[in-house]
Amino acid sequence: MYQYDDYDRQVVRDRVGQFKGQMARYLSGEMAEELFLPLRLQNGLYLQKHAPMLRVAVPYGILSAPQLRRLAEIARRYDRGYCHVTTRQNLQFNWITMEQVPAILESLLEVEMHAIQTSGNCIRNTTTDPFAGVAADEVVDPRPYCEIIRQWSTVHPEFAFLPRKFKVAVTGASTDRAAIRVHDIGLRAVRDDRDHIGFEVWVGGGLGRTPMLGSKIRSFLPRSDLLAYLKAVLRVYNRYGRRDNKYKARIKILVKSLGHERFKEQVETEFAATQQQELRLTPAELQYAESFFSPSAYERINVQQVEADLWMQRRVQPLFDRWVKANVHPHRVPGYAAVTLSLKAKGQAPGDIHHSQLDGIAELAERFCFGEVRTAQQQNIVLPDVAQSDLLELWQQLTYLDLASPTQGTAADIVCCPGADFCNLANARSLPVNDRIQARFADLDRLHNLGPISIRIAGCINACTHHHIANIGILGVEKSGQEYYQITLGGESGDHTRLGKVIGPALPLEAVADAVERMLELYLQTRQAAQETFAAVVERLGVSRFKEVVYAANH
Amino acid sequence: MPRIIKDGGIVEDAALILGIEDVDALADDADRRCFLPLSYWLDRYADRNDGSEYPHVWVGSHDPTESLTPHLSKIAAIAVYFERFSDGTGFSTAAHLREVCGYKGELRAFGHILADQAIALRRCGFNAMALPEGESLDTALSLLLTAGLSYQGSIYNPRTPFKFRFQEAGLND
Ligand code: SF4
């Protein structure tokens, strides 16, 4: 992974120092609340329902073992023993005090972490495929470009006060696991026919109140031009994006109102006028960036032997077998695998992680995974580089840590925001919805029989959990002071990203899990083969059939 | 006399920045430098070509700054108005004027800006700043003088984040 040098340390230290000063002025009354607000947001500090919340940046989701241990220590010392993995690969501490923030920032700085630009109207943490660098279907490793973008966007003088937040996602695989079409800018690293690396550039995606998919404005941007082009897009947005209405301020609205052709034209004009030599990434710089992401020191493995052993282990241990099926993923190096650690154990808020688990993962990462882990957009943790011969032992250890739910990608792998239990913006609670749906899937046979299904729950229209692109999306709304839930169906992420459709009037909390069950029952009854997924059946039958079963029984 | 930051120092500056409502009354005050609103400036001076000196102009965040492009060489100073410190349009206006239009004259930030923003303002091409009441010029100046390292450099010295790891140039821009 990327290692800070003195420059990186200095940039972060300067910023932490500046923020500490601003905070001191605020606490002493010298700086007014309304001035401090955007400044603290730019430094990841929110005021939530019960306490301040600090969102810590995890650049493109990569964490080292020492960083995990430090996060565990912070959770123990300053929080209530745990932290929370967000849907943007970041981490949140939900129970801290304002006065502790400087000490926490110092502590993070010691392990090369910070909370800069994790909130506010600026360029946020760049996200990517949790399997970046190891995915079997990878065309280009996106991590060096994520790091280049991280540095370029950190404390950028021109783009600290944009009309609204700005999110960039990068993928380099043939399957898009970074949801690039629902980001302000989505980049897909590709190779042209001469094997030169460049990017497809997608602009103007985003969910929230006005969900939209991004459109492609470049099919091949040479990688040396990456920063000059990003600058051109951001500058057009910063100059012409709307600021009069917070709900119309994202770049997607600008792209829509100009039309994607005109938007593209403006970007290209700005790009043509400002692509100075100085902003071009030279081969030496690209190589330097790549040097931090060279392949792990894989051992040569007798693959046949390992696979035979694994086959045997799976036969004698059905639970292990189930976990391998659901949570273990192909790796580009024979004999290795990537593994999902589930943060969705029953009774646990999705994405929450206890300090003892953080310490445990750190140890397992060192033993089995070259000391590195990833956070995933689905609010899980990924160990990217595990030898297949270690899987059984890893599974046993994960079981002790309660991180081995064999549910990755199933209906129990629910993505869910903190909702009204913590978040000030929420219209309804989301955690109880999660608990109720989870409770229906105690039977693992049944769960696995249902195959891959994505369920996402958001406590308000900000849609932090991307419920629009879930097969089943659940959105908390408020109707005359009561919590209700609107269901969308047919959303998809990845290469066939598609927005779900609302199936009908919102339901009260008690009815949501039933509705989900009924839709899943209909699926089981109507699928033509076990291979026909829920999403495929929704597409074949149409939303109305599902709507019927949900609402028929309510009358 | 009011003071502003200009070219890395604090100087006295009596220039008036005129709103559209009082421009008629004051624009001809020959003793003082005036910044005129963009629309007014365009009306009065865009077509003038008598070789005499042109007054300064100021632009707001929604103004069509493009309309100034053909006249830039005639204008010695442009002030960019910040409606709220959290409205960052002006940063890009300045960067665009410098980088794309090649504007070489004075670029002054005024309105609701914070001393804390001084470094970013300079990096985007402002060489002058008038701070609102309550914001300290001394703080802003000391920030400018001690500005640390940045990944992006500035309008005057743009770079990729890695460039300065290979070259020892211009680290403090
Ligand atoms: S979706 Fe709404 S309720 Fe949930 S975390 Fe985001 S803002 Fe808060």
XYZ file of C-alpha atoms and ligand atoms in Angstrom, chain A residues 417-419 423 425-426 458-460 462-464, ligand 1:
20
model
C -27.228 3.268 7.356
C -27.431 4.313 11.023
C -30.811 5.965 10.342
C -28.254 10.413 12.083
C -30.928 13.892 8.775
C -32.951 10.708 9.046
C -31.661 4.157 3.858
C -33.105 6.302 6.636
C -33.754 9.238 4.318
C -29.958 11.216 0.946
C -29.616 7.561 0.091
C -26.197 7.024 1.649
S -29.384 7.881 4.337
Fe -30.134 9.622 5.515
S -30.465 8.744 7.529
Fe -29.123 7.357 6.476
S -27.081 8.012 7.059
Fe -27.594 8.978 5.098
S -28.366 10.964 5.716
Fe -28.456 9.682 7.554
